[in-house]
Short mmCIF file of C-alpha atoms and ligand atoms in Angstrom, two decimals:
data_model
loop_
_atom_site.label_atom_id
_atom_site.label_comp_id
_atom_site.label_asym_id
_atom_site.label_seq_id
_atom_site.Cartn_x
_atom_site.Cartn_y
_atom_site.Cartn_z
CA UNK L 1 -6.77 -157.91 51.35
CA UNK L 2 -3.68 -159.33 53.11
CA UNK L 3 -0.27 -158.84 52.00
CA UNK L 4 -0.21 -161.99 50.67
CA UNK L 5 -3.20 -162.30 49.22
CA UNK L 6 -2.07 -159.22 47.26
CA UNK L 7 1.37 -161.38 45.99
CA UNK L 8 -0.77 -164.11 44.81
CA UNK L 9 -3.05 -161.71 42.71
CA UNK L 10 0.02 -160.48 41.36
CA UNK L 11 1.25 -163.38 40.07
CA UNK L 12 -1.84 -164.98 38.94
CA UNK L 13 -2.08 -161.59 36.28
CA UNK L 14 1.65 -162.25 35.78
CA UNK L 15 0.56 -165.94 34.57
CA UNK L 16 -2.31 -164.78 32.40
CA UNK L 17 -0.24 -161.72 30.98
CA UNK L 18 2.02 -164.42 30.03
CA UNK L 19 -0.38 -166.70 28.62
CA UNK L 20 -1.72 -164.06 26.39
CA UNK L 21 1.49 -163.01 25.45
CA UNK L 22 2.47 -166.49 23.75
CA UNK L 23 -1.36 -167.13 22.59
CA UNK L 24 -0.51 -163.86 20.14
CA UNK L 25 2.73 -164.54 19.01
CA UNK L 26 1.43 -168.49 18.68
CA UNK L 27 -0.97 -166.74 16.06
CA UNK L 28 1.11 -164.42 14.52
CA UNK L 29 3.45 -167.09 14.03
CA UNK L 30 0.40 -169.22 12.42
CA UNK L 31 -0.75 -165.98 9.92
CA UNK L 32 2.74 -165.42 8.53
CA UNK L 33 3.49 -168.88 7.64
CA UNK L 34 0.44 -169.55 6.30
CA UNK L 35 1.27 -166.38 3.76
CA UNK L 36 4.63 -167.39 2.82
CA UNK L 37 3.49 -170.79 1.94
CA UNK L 38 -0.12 -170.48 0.35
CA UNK L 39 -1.00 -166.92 0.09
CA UNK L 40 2.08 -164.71 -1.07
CA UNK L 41 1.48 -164.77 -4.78
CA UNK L 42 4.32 -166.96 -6.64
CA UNK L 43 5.78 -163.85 -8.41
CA UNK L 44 6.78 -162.29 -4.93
CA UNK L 45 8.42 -165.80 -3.99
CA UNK L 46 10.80 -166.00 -6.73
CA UNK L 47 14.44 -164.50 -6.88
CA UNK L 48 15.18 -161.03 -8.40
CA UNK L 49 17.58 -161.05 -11.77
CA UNK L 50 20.52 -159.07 -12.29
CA UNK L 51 21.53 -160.52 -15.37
CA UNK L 52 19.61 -161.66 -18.52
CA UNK L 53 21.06 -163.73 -20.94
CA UNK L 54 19.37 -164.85 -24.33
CA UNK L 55 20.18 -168.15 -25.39
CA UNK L 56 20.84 -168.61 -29.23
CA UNK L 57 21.86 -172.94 -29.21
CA UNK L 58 21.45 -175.18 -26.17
CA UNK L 59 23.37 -175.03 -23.88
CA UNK L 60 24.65 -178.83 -22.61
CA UNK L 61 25.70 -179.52 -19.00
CA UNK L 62 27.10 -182.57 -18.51
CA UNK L 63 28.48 -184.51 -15.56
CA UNK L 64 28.63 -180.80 -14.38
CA UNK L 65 26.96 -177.82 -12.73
CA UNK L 66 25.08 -174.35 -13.59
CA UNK L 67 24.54 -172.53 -10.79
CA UNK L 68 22.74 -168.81 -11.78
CA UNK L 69 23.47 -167.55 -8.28
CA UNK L 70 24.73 -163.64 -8.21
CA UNK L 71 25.31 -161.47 -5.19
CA UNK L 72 22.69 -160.16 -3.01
CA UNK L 73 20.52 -163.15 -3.29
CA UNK L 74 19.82 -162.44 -7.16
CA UNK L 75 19.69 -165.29 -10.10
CA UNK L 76 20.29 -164.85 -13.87
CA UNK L 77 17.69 -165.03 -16.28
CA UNK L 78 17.68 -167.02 -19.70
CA UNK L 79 15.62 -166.54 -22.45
CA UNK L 80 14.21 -168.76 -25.08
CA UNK L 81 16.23 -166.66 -28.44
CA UNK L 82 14.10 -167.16 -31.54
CA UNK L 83 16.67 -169.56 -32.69
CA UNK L 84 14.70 -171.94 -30.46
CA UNK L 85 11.44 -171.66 -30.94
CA UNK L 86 8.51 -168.97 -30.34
CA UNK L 87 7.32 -171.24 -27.34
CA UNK L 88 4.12 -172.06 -28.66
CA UNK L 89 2.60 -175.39 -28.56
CA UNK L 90 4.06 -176.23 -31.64
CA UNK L 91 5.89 -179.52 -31.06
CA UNK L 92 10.01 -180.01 -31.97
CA UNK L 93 11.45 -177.07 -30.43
CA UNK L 94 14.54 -176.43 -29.23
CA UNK L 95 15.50 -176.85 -25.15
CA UNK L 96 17.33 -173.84 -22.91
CA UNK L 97 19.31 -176.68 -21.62
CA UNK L 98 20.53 -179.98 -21.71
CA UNK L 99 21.28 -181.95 -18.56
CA UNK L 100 23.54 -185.31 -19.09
CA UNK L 101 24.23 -187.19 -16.64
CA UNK L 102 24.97 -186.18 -12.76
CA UNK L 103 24.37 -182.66 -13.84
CA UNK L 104 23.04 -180.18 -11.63
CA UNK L 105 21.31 -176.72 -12.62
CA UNK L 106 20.15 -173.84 -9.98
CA UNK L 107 19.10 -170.57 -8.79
CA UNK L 108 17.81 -169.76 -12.48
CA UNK L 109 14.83 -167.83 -14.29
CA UNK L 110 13.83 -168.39 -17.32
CA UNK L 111 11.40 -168.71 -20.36
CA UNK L 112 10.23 -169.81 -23.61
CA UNK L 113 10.86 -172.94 -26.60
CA UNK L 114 11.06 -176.24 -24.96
CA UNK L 115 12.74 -175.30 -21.29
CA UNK L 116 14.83 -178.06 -19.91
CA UNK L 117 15.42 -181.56 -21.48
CA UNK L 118 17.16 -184.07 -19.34
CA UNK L 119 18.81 -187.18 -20.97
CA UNK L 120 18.89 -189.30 -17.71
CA UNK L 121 21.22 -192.38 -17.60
CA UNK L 122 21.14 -195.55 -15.25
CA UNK L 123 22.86 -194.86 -11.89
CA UNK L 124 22.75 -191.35 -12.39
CA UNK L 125 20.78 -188.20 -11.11
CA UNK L 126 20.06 -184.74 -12.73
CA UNK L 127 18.88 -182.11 -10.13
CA UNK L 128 16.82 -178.87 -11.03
CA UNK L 129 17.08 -177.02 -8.05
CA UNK L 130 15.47 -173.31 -7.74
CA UNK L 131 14.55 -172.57 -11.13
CA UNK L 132 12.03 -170.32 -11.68
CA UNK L 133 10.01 -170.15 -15.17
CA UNK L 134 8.52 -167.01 -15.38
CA UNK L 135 6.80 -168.14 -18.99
CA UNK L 136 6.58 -171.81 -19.99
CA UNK L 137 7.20 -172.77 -23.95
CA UNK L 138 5.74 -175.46 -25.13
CA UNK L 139 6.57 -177.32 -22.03
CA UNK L 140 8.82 -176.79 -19.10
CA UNK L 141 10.89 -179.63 -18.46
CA UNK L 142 11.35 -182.93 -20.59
CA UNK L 143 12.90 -186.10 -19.22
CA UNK L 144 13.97 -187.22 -22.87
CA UNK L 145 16.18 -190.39 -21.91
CA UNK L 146 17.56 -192.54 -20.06
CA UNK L 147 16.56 -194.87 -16.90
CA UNK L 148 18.25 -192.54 -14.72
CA UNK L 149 16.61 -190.49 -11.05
CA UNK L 150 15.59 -186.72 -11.93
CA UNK L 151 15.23 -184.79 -9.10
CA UNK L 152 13.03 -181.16 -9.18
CA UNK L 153 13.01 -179.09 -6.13
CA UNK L 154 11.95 -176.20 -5.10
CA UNK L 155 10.64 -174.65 -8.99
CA UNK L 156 8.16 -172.63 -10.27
CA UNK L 157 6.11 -172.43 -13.16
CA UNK L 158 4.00 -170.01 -14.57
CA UNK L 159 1.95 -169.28 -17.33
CA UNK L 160 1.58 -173.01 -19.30
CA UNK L 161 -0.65 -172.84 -21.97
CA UNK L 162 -0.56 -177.41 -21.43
CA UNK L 163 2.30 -179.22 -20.14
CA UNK L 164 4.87 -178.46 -17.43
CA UNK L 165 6.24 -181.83 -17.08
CA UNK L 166 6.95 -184.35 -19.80
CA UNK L 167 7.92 -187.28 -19.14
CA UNK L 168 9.53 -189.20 -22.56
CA UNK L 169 11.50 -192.04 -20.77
CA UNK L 170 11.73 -195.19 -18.16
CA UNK L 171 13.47 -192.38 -15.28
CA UNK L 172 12.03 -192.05 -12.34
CA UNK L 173 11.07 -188.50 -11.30
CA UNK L 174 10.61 -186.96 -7.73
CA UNK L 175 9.32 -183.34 -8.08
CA UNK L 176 9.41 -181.90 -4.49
CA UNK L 177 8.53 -178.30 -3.07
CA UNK L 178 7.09 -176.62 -6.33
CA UNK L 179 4.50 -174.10 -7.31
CA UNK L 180 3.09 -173.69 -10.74
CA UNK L 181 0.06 -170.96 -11.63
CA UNK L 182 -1.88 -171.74 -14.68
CA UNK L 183 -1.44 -174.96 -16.71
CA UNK L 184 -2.88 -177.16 -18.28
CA UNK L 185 -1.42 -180.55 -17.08
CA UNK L 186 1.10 -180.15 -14.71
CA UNK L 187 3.24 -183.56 -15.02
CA UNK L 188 2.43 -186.33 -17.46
CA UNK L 189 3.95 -189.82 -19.37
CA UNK L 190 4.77 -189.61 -22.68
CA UNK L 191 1.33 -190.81 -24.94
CA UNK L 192 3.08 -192.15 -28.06
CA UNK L 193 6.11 -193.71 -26.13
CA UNK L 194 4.97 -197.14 -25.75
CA UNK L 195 4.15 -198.98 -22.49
CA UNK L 196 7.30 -197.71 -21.08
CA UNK L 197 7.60 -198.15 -16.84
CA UNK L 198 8.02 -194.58 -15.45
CA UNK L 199 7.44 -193.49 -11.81
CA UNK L 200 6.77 -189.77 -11.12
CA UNK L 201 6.51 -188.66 -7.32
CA UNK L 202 4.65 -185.20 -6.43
CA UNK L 203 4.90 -184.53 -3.27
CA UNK L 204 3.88 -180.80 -1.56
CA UNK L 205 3.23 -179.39 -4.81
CA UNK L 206 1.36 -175.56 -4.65
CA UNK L 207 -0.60 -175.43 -7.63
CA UNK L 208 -3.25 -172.80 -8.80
CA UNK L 209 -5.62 -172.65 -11.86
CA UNK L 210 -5.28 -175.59 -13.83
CA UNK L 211 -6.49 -178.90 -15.16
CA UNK L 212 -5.02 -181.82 -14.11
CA UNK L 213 -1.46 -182.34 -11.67
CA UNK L 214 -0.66 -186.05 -12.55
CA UNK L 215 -1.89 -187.76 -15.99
CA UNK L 216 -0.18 -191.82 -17.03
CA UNK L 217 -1.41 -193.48 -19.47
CA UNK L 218 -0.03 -196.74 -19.94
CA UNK L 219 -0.05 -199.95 -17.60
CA UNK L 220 3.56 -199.67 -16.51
CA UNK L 221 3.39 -195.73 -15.58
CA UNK L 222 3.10 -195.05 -11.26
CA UNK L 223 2.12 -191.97 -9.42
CA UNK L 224 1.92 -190.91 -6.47
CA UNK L 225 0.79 -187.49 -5.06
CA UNK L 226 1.99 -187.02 -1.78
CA UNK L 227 0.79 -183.51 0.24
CA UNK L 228 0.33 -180.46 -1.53
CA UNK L 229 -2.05 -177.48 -1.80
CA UNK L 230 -4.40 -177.54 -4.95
CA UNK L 231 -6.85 -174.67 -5.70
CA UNK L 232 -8.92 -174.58 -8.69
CA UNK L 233 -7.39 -177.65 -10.22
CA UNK L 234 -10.25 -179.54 -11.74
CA UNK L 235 -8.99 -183.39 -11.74
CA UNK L 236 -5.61 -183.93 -9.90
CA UNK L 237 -5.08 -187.12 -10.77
CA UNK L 238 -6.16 -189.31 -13.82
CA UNK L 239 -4.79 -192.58 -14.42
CA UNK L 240 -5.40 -194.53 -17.38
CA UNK L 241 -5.03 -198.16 -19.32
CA UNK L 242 -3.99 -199.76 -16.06
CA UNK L 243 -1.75 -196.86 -14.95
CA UNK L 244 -1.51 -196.46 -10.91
CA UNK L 245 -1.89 -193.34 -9.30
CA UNK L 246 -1.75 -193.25 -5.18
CA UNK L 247 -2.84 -189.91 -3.39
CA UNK L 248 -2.07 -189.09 0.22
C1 ADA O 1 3.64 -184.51 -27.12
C2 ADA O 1 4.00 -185.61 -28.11
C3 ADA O 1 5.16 -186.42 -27.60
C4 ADA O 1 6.33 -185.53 -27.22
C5 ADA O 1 5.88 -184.49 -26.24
C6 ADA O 1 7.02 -183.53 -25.89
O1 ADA O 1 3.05 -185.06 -25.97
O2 ADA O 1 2.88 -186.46 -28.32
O3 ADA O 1 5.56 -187.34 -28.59
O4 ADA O 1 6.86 -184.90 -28.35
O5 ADA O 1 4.80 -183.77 -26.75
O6 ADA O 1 8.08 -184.00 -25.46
O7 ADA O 1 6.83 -182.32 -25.99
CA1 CA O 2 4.71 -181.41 -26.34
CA1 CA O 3 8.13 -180.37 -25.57
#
C-alpha cells in the first residue's frame, strides 16, 4: 500500500469512528428521554417536601400568589385536616384552596377533601402551576365560578378513586403538561349544571390506569385532546347530548 493510500484508510476509519460515535449518543439521547417522559414512574418525577403543613380552613388566594418553593429544589406539602373532609367521594367537602381571581399557586404537594376550587372571573386567569397531588379527595381541582381562563400546567395526580377535574362553570380550561395514575375520569363538565358553554383543552396529558380523560355532557360543552400518552385508559373521550370533543 502507498503512503497515501495508507492516509486515505486512515481517514475513512476516522469517518466511520465518527459516525458510530454520534449513532450511540443519538440513541442514548433517544433512551433517556423516552424515560423521563413515559417510563420514570410519576412518584420519582415529583418534588421532594421539606415542610408539611395541615390545613384546618381554606385557605383563599386572591388577586395573589402561593408559591411552595423551598431551597434545594424542595416544595411544601398540605394536607387535607379532618376539618375538611375525609376525602372520600362523599360530595360537599371542603377545598385546600381557594383561587380568586388572577391568582397564581405553585411548586406544591398535597392531598385529601376537595383539593383546589377556583372561582374564575371574566378577564381573569388562575394558574396551577407544579402541584403535585400525591392522594386525590373527592376530586382534585374544581373550577366553581366564573367565565374566567384557568390555566393547569405541569400537575400530577395520583390515586383518584373518580374525578380529577371538575368543571362547575362557563371558564375555559387549558390543562397542559400533566400526569395522573389511577382515576376514574380525569376531566369532566359539571352533570347537574345546566347547558352551560365550557371549553376544556388537554393537550400532552400522561395518563395511566383509568377510565375515561375527557367526559361533556351537554350541547354547549367543547373538548379537545391535543397529544398525550394514554396507557390503559379504556375510553378517552366521550361526548354526549351534542357535546364536541376533537382529538389530535
Ligand atoms: C358531582 C355533582 C356536582 C358537583 C360535583 C363536584 O359531579 O353532581 O353537582 O357537586 O360533583 O363539584 O364535586
Ligand atoms: Ca364530586
Ligand atoms: Ca368535589
Amino acid at each position: 500500500m502507498t503512503k497515501s493510500h495508507k492516509r486515505w484508510r486512515w481517514y475513512w476509519e476516522d469517518v466511520v469512528e465518527g459516525v458510530l460515535i454520534l449513532v450511540a449518543l443519538l440513541a442514548a439521547a433517544v433512551v433517556l428521554s423516552s424515560c423521563v417522559t413515559t417510563r420514570m414512574p410519576l412518584e420519582a418525577t415529583k418534588p421532594g417536601y421539606g415542610k408539611t403543613i395541615t390545613v384546618h380552613v381554606p385557605i383563599l388566594v386572591e388577586d395573589a400568589k402561593l408559591d411552595g418553593s423551598l431551597p434545594n429544589g424542595k416544595v411544601t406539602r398540605f394536607l387535607a385536616g379532618p376539618e375538611l373532609g375525609d376525602g372520600s367521594q362523599r360530595e360537599g367537602q371542603k377545598p385546600l384552596f381557594i383561587l380568586r381571581g388572577n391568582a397564581t399557586l405553585q411548586d406544591v404537594r398535597l392531598s385529601g377533601a376537595d383539593g383546589v376550587h377556583i372561582d374564575s372571573a371574566s378577564g381573569k386567569k388562575a394558574s396551577v402551576l407544579r402541584a403535585h397531588w400525591d392522594d386525590v379527595g373527592e376530586d382534585a381541582i374544581t373550577i366553581a365560578k366564573g367565565a374566567g381562563e384557568v390555566r393547569i400546567s405541569d400537575c400530577s395526580f395520583q390515586n383518584a378513586s373518580d374525578k380529577v377535574i371538575q368543571v362547575n362553570s362557563s371558564a375555559g380550561v387549558v390543562i397542559a403538561g400533566c400526569r395522573a395514575e389511577e382515576f376514574g375520569t380525569f376531566a369532566r363538565g359539571c352533570g347537574t349544571c345546566g347547558d352551560i358553554p365550557y371549553r376544556i383543552t388537554i393537550k400532552n396529558l400522561t395518563a395511566r390506569h383509568g377510565s375515561c380523560v375527557l367526559r361533556l355532557t351537554n350541547p354547549k360543552a367543547r373538548g379537545w385532546i391535543k397529544g398525550g400518552r394514554f396507557t390503559d385508559v379504556k375510553t378517552p373521550a366521550v361526548a354526549l347530548n351534542g357535546a364536541k370533543i376533537s382529538q389530535k
